[in-house]
Coordinates of C-alpha atoms and ligand atoms in Angstrom, one line a residue:
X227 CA -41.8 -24.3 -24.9
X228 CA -39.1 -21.7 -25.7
X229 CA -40.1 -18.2 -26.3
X230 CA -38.2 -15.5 -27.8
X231 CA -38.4 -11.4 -26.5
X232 CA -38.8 -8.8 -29.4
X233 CA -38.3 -5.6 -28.7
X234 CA -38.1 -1.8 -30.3
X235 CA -37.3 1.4 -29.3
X236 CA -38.5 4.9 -29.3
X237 CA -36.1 7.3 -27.9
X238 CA -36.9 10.8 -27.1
X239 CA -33.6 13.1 -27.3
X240 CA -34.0 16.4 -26.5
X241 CA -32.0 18.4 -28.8
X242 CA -29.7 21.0 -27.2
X243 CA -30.8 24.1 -28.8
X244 CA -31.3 27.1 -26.9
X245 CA -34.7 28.3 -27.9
X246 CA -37.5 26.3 -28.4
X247 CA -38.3 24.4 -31.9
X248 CA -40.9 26.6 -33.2
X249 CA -40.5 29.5 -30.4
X250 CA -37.7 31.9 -29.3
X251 CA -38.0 31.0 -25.8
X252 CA -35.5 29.6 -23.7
X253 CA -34.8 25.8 -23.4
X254 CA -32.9 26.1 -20.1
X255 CA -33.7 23.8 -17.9
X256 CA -34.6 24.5 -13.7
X257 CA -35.9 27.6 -14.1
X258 CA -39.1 28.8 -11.9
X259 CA -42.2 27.4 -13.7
X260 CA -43.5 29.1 -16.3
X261 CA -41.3 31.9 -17.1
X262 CA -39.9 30.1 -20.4
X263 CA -42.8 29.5 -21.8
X264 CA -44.4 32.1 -24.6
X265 CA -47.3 32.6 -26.7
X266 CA -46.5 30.2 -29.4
X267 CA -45.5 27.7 -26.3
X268 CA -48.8 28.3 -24.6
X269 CA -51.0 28.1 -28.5
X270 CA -52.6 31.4 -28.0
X271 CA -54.5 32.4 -30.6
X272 CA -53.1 34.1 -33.8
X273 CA -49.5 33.0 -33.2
X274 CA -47.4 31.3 -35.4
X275 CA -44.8 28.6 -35.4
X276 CA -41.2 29.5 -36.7
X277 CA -39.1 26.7 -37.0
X278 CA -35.9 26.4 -35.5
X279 CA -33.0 26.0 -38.1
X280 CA -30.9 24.4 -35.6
X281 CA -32.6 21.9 -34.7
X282 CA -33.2 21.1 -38.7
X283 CA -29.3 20.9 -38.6
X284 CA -28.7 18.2 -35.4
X285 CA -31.2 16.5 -36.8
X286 CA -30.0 16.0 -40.2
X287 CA -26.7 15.5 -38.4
X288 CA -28.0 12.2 -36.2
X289 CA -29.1 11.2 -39.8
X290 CA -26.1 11.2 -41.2
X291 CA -24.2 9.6 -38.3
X292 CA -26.9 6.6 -39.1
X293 CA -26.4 6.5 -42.4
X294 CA -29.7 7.5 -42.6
X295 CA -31.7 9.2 -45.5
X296 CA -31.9 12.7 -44.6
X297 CA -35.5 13.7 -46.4
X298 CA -35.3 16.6 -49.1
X299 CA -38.8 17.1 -48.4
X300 CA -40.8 16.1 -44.8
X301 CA -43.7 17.9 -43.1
X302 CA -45.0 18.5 -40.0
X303 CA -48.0 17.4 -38.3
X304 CA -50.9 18.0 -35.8
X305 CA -51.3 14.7 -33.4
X306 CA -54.1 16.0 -31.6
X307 CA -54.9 14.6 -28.0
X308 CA -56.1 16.4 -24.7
X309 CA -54.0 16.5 -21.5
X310 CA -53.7 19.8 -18.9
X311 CA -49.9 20.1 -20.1
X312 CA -50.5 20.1 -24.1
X313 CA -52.2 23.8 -24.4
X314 CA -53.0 24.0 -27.9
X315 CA -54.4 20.5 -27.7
X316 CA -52.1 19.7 -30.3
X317 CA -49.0 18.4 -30.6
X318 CA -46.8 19.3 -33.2
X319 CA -44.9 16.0 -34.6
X320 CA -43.7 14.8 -38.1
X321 CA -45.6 11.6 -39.6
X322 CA -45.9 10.4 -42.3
X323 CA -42.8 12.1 -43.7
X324 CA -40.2 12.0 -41.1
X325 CA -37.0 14.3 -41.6
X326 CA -34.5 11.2 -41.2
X327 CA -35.4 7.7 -42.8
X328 CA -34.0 4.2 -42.7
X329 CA -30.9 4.4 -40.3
X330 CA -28.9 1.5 -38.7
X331 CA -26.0 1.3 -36.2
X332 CA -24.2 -1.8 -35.1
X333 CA -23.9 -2.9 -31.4
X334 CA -21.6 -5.1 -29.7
X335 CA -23.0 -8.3 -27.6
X336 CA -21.7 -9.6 -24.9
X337 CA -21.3 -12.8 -26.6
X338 CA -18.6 -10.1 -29.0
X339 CA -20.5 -10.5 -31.6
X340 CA -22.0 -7.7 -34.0
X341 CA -25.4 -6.9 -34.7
X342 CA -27.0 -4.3 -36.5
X343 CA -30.0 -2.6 -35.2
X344 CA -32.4 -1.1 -38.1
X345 CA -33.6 2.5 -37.4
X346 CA -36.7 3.0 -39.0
X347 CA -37.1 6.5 -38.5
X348 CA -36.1 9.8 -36.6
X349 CA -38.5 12.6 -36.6
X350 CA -38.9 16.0 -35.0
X351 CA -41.1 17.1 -32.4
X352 CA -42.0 19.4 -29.8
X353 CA -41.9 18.4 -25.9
X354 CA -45.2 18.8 -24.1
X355 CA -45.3 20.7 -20.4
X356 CA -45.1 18.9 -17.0
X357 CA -47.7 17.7 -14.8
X358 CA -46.6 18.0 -11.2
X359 CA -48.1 15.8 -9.2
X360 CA -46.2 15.8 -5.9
X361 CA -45.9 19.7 -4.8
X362 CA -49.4 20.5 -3.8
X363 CA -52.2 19.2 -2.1
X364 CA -55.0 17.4 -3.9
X365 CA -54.3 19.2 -7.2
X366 CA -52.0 19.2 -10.2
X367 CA -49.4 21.6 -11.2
X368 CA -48.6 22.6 -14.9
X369 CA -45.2 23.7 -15.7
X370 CA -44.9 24.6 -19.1
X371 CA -41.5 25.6 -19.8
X372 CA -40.5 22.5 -21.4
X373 CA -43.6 23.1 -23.9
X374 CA -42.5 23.6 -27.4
X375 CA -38.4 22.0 -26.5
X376 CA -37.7 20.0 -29.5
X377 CA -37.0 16.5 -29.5
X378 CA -35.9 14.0 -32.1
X379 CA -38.1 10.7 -31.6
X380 CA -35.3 7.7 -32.8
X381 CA -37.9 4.5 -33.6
X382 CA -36.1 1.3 -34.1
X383 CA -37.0 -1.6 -35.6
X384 CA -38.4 -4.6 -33.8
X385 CA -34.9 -6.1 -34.3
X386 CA -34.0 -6.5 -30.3
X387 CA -34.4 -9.8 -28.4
X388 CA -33.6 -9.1 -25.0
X389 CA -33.4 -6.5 -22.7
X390 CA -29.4 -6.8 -22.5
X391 CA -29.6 -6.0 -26.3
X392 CA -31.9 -3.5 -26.0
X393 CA -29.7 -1.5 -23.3
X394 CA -27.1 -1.6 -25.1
X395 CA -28.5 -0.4 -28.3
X396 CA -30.0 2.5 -26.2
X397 CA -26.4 3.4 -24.4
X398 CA -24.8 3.1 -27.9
X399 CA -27.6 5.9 -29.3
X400 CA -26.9 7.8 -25.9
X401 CA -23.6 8.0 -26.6
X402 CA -23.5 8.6 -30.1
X403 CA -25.7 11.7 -29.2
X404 CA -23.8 13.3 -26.9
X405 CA -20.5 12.8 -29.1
X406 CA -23.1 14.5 -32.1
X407 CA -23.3 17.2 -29.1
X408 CA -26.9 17.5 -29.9
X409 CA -28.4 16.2 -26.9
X410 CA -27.0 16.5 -23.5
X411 CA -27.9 12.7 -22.8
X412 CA -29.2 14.0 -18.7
X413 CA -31.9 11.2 -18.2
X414 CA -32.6 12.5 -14.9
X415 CA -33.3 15.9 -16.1
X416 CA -35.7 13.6 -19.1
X417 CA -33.5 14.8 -22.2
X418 CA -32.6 11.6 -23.0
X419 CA -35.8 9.2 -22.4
X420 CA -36.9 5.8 -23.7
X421 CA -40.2 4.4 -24.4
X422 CA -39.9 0.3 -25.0
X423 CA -42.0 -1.6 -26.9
X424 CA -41.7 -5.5 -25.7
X425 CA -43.5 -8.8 -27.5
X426 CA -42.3 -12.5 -26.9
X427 CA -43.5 -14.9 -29.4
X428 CA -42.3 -18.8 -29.8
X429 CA -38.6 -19.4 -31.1
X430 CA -38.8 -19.8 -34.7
X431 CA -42.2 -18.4 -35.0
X432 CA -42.4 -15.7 -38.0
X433 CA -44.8 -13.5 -37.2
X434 CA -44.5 -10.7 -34.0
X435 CA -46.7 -11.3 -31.1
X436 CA -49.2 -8.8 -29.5
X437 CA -46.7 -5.9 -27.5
X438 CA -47.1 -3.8 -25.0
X439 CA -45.4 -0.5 -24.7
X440 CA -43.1 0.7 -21.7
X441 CA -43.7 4.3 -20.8
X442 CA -41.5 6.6 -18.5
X443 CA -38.5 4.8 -18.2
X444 CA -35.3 7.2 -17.0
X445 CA -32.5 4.8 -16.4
X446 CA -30.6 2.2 -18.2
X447 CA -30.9 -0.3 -15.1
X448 CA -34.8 0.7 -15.0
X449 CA -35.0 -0.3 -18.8
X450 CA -33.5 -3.5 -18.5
X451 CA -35.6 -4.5 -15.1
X452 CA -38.6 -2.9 -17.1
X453 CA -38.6 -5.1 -20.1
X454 CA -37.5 -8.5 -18.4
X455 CA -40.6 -7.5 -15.7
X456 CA -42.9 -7.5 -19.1
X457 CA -41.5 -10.5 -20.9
X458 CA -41.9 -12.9 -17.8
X459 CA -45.4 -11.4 -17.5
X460 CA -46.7 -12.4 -21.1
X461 CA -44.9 -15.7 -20.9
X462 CA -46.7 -16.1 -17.9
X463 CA -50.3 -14.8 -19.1
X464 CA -49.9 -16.8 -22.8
X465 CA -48.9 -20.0 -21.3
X466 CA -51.7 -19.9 -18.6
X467 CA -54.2 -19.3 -21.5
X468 CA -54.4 -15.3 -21.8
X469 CA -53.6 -12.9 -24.2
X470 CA -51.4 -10.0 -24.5
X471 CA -53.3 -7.0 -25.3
X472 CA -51.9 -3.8 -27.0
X473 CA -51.9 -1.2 -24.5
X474 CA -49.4 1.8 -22.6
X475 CA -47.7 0.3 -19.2
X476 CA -46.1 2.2 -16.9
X477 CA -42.9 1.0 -15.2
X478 CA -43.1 1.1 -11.7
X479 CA -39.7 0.9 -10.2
X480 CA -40.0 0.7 -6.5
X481 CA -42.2 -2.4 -7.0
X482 CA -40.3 -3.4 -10.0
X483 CA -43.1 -4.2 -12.1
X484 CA -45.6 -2.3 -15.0
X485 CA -48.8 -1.9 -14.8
X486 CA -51.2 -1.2 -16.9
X487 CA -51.7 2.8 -17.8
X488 CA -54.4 2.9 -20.6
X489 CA -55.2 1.2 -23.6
X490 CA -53.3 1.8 -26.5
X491 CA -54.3 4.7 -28.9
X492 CA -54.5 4.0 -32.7
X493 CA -53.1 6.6 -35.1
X494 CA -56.2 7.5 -36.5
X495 CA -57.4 8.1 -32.8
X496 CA -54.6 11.1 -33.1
X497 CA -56.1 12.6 -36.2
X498 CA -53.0 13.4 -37.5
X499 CA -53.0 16.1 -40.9
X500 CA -50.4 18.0 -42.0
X501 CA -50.1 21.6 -40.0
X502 CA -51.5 24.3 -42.1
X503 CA -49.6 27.0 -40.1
X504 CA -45.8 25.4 -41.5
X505 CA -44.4 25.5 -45.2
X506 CA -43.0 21.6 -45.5
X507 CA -39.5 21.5 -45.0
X508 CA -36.8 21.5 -48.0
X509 CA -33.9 21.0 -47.6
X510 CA -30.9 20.8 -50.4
X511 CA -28.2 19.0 -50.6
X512 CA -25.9 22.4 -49.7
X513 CA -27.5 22.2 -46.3
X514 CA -26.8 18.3 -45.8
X515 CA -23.1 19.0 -46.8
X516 CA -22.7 21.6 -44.5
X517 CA -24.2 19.5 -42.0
X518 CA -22.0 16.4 -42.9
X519 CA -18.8 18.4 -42.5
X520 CA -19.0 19.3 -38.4
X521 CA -19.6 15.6 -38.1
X522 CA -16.7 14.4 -35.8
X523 CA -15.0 11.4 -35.9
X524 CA -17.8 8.5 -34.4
X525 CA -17.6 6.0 -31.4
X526 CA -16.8 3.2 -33.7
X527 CA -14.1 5.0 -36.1
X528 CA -12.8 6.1 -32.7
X529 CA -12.6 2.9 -31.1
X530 CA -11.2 1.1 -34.0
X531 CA -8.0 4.0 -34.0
X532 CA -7.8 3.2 -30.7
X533 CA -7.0 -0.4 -31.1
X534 CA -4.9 0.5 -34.1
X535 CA -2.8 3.3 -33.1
X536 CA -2.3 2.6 -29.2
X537 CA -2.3 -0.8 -29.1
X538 CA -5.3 -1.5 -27.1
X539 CA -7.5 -4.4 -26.9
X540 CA -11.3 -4.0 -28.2
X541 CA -12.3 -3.8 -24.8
X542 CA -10.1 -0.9 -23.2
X543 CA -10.9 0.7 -26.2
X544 CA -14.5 0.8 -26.2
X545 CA -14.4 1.9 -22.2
X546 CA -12.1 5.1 -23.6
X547 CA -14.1 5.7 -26.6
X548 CA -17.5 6.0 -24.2
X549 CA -17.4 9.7 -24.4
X550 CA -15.6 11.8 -26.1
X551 CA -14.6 13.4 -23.6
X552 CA -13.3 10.9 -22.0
X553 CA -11.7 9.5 -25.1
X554 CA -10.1 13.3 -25.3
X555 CA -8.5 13.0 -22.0
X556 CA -6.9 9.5 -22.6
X557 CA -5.7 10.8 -25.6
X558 CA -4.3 13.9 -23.6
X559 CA -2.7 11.4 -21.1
X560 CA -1.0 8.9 -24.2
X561 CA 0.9 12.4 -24.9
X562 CA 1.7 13.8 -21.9
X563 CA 3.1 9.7 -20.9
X564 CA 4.9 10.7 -24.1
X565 CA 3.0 7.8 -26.2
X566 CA 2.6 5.3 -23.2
X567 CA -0.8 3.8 -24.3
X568 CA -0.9 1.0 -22.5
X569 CA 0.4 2.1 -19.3
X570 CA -1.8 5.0 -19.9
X571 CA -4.9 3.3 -20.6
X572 CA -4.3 1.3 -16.8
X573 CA -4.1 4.4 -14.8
X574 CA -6.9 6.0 -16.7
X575 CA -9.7 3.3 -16.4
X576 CA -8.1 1.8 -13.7
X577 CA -7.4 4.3 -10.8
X578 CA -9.0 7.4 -12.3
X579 CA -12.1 5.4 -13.3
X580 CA -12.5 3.9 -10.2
X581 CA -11.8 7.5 -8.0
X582 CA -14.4 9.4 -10.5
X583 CA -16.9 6.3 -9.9
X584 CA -16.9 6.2 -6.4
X585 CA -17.5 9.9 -6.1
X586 CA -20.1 9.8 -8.9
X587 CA -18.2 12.6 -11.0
X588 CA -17.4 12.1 -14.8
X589 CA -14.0 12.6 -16.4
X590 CA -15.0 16.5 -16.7
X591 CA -14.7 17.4 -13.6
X592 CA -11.7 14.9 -12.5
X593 CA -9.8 16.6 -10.2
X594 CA -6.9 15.3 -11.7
X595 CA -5.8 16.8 -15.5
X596 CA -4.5 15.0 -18.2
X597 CA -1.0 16.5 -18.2
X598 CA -0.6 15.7 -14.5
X599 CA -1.7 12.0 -14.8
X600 CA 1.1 11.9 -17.8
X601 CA 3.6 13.1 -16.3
X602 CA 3.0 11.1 -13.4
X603 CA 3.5 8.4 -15.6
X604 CA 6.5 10.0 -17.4
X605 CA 8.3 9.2 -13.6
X606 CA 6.6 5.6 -13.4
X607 CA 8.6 4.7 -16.7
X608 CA 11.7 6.5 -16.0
X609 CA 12.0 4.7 -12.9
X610 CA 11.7 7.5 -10.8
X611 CA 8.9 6.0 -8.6
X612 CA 7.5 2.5 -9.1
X613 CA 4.4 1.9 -9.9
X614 CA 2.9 1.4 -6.0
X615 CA 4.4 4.2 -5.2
X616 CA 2.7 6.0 -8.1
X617 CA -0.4 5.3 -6.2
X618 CA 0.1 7.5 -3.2
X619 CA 0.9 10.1 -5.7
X620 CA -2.2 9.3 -7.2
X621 CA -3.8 10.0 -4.2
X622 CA -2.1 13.1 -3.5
X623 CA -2.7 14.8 -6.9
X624 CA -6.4 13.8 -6.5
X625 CA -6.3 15.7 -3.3
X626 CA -4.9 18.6 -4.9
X627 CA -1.6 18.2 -3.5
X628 CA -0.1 19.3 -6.8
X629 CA 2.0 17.4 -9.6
X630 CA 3.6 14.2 -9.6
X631 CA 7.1 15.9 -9.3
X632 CA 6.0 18.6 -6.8
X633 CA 4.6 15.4 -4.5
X634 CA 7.8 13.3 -5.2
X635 CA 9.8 15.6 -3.7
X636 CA 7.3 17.0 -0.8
X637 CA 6.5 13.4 0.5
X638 CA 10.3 12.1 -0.4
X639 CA 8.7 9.2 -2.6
X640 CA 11.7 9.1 -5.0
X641 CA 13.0 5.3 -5.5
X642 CA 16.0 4.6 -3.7
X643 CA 18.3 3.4 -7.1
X644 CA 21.1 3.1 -5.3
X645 CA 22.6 0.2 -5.3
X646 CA 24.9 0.5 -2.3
X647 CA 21.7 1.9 -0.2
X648 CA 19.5 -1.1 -1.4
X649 CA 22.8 -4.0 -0.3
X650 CA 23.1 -2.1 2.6
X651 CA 19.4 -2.6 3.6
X652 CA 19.2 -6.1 1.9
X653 CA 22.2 -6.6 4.5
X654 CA 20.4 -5.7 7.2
X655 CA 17.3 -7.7 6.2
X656 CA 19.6 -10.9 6.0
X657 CA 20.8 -10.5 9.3
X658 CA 18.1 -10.1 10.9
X659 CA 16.3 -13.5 9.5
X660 CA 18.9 -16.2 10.2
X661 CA 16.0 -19.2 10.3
X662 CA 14.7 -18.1 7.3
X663 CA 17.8 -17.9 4.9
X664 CA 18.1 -20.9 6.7
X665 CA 15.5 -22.2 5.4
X666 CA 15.8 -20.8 1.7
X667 CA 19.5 -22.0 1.1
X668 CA 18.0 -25.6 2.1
X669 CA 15.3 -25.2 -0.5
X670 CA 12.5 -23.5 0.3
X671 CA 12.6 -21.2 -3.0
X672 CA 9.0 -19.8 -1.7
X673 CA 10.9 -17.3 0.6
X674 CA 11.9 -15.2 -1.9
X675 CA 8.5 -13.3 -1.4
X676 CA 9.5 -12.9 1.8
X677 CA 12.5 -11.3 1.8
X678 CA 11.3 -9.0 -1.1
X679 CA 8.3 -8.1 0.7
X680 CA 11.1 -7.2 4.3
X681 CA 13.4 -5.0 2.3
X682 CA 10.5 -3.3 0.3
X683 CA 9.4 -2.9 4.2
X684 CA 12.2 -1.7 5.0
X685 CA 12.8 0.9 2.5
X686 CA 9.0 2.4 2.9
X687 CA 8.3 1.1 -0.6
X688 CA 11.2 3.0 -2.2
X689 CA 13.2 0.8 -3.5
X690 CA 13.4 -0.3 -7.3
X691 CA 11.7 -3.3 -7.3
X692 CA 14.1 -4.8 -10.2
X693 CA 17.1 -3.8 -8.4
X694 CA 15.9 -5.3 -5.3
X695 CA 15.2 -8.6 -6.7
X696 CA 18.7 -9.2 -8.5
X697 CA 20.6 -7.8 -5.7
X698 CA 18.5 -10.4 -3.3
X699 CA 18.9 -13.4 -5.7
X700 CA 23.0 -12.9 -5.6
X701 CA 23.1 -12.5 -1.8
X702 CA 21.1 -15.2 -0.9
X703 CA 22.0 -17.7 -3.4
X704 CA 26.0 -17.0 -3.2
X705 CA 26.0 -17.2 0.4
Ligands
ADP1632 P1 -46.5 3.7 -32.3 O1 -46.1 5.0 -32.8 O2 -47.9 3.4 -32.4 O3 -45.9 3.3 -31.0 P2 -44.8 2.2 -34.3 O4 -45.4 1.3 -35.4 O5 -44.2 3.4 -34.8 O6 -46.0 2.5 -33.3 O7 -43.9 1.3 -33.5 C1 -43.3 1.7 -32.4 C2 -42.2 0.8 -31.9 O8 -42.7 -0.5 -31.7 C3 -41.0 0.6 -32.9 O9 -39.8 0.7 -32.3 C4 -41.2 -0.8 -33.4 O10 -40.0 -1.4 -33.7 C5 -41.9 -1.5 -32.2 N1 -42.7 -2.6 -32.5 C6 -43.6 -2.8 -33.5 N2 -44.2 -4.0 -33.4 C7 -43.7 -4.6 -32.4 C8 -43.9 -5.9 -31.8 N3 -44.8 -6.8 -32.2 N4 -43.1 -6.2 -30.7 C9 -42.2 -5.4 -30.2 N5 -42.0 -4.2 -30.7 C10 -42.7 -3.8 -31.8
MG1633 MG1 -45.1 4.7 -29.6

């Protein structure tokens, strides 16, 4: 019996305001426990909320980049619930009238084809504090600086099927918030974090099964093992006569399984009502406007320029067009390679992709800038070094040996052009292989390689490669 996985998404981005959502305190993040947190954080009596305008603002901003509804008119909630890190017992959430409404954004599979992913909602919402568990002995810890950080929870529809599709639909939301700069996208540090709801039900049945939700997930990789973990398991359980039931798991990833955390709380279990302590929130077209105008250019629009204007296949593109900062320093390195796309496009996800990688950095803090990485290229194309050599100089700008041209002429990497230099060592080459021009002139075309790969020896990698090759063809074959 085949089954089919469906899967949605809830995605807590925390937005990157300074002060808190309905607090002026500070949303920094590392600082000693409990020194960001204030009255309003901490619900002390006769205190009020103030909502922060900002956030209003990335918000409507993530709405728009969905082609979302961004609501004229939504309202705050109380979910109420007890834990030792929610203080007022409360939390303070949008829901039944979420700020941003009926979204979508279209992923890529890795079949190529497209698929749009509905979102049903985005709402705003304030953080709770931390637990600590680990630091002390036999007891719990409360941090409650992150109390009161707002967050904008992105709900999906159920309109994933595997845990491939639902990674990428979760790095394409990643990365569209970070190029929205309203969330730093840090899953280690939790402001970007993914709850996942997973069902499997039999291929071409119409109605969802029973689903469990995924809590606590912070990686991509974790998210993937999580939610192919929890279809296999209700497979498993349905087709040796169990049932699913609706509940919380956690994701455990050092045994690489979930397990369940608690049984799932109803909404009415929440007693959710509107918060008598904020207005609900209006907002007029003016506002949206204003908000629609500092959207930049998005990952898709991007990518597609990139295919259009430099050339580049769908899939070089989409690697460049990741981040936008890494899409700013390609576009850098196209114009300092004075409009070398393609070449460009090589050494950037190529070499500097692979250097960054292996050193865990990102393109911000490459040691290499984009000027330096095209004009190194300028010399590739104007023959000044080839394109091996260009490695070394590679190598030495990433060590901070300076620019290409500076390291051209330190390390004496220039490409011998000459052409009576390159006979003379082609000469030399000749004479000192009798057997195997021997053996070439008698047929043996395969020791071409051979001699190309002695006079390249010979010249320490220096000489022009295209030179080398005519010059070697006329000497051999006209004896
Ligand atoms: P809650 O707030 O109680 O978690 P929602 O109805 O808002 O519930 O749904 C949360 C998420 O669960 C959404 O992303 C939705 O797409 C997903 N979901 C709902 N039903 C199913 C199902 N049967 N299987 C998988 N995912 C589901
Ligand atoms: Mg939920």
């Amino acid at each position: 019996m085949e089954w089919e996985a469906v899967i949605g998404l809830e995605i807590h981005a925390q937005l990157a305001t300074r002060s808190k959502i309905f607090s002026g305190a500070s949303t920094d993040f590392g600082a000693e426990p409990n020194t960001q947190a204030c009255a309003v954080d901490l619900g002390l009596p006769g205190v009020l909320p103030v909502l922060n305008k900002e956030a209003v603002r990335m918000a409507a901003k993530f709405g728009l980049a969905v082609g979302a509804t961004v609501a004229k008119r939504s309202v705050f909630a109380r979910k109420n619930y007890f834990y030792p890190d929610l203080p007022k017992g409360y939390q303070i959430s949008q829901y039944e009238l979420p700020i941003v409404a009926k979204g979508k954004i279209e992923i890529e599979l890795e079949s190529g084809e497209h698929k749009t992913v509905g979102i049903t909602r985005a709402h705003l919402e304030e953080d709770a504090g931390k637990s600590l568990h680990e630091d002390f002995h036999g007891m719990t810890g409360i941090d409650l600086n992150r109390a009161g950080t707002p967050l904008l929870e992105i709900v999906s529809e159920p309109d994933l099927r595997s845990a491939a599709e639902a990674v990428t639909y979760l790095k394409k939301i990643h990365s569209l918030v970070r190029y929205l700069e309203i969330c730093d996208g840090n899953m280690q540090e939790g402001s970007f974090r993914c709850d996942a709801n997973v069902s499997v039900r039999r291929k071409g049945a119409d109605k969802f099964g029973t689903r469990a939700e995924i809590k606590n997930v912070n990686s991509f990789r974790f998210v993937e093992k999580a939610i192919n973990f929890e279809i296999e398991r209700q497979i498993e359980l349905i087709e040796s006569g169990g049932q699913v039931v609706q509940e919380t798991r956690l994701y455990d990833a050092d045994k690489d399984e979930t397990r369940s955390m608690r049984s799932k709380e109803e909404a009415m279990d929440y007693r959710y009502f509107p918060d008598p302590d904020l207005l609900p929130l209006i907002i007029d077209d003016a506002f949206v406007e204003g908000v629609r105008k500092t959207l930049p250019e998005l990952p898709d629009a991007k990518r597609e320029r990139f295919v259009k204007d430099y050339g580049l296949s769908n899939y070089d593109a989409s690697v460049l067009t990741t981040s936008r900062e890494l899409a700013q320093y390609y576009e850098a390195v196209v114009k300092a390679a004075k409009g070398e796309a393609k070449l460009s496009a090589n050494w950037v996800m190529g070499e500097l992709l692979g250097a960054l990688n292996k050193e865990n950095k990102d393109i911000t803090q490459s040691p290499i800038g984009a000027q330096q990485l095209g004009g190194m290229i300028c010399r590739i194309t104007d023959n000044t070094i080839s394109g091996k050599i260009a490695k070394q100089v590679f190598e030495a700008m990433w060590a901070g040996e300076g620019d290409a041209d500076a390291v051209i002429e330190a390390k004496g990497l220039r490409q011998v052009t000459d052409t009576g230099a390159i006979a003379k060592i082609i000469d030399d080459v000749i004479a000192k292989n009798p057997e195997q021009v021997e053996q070439y002139r008698s047929g043996k075309d395969k020791l071409f390689g051979f001699f190309v790969g002695q006079v390249m020896k010979e010249s320490k990698g220096k000489a022009n490669p295209g030179q080398v090759n005519d010059l070697l063809k006329q000497k051999l074959d006209n004896k």
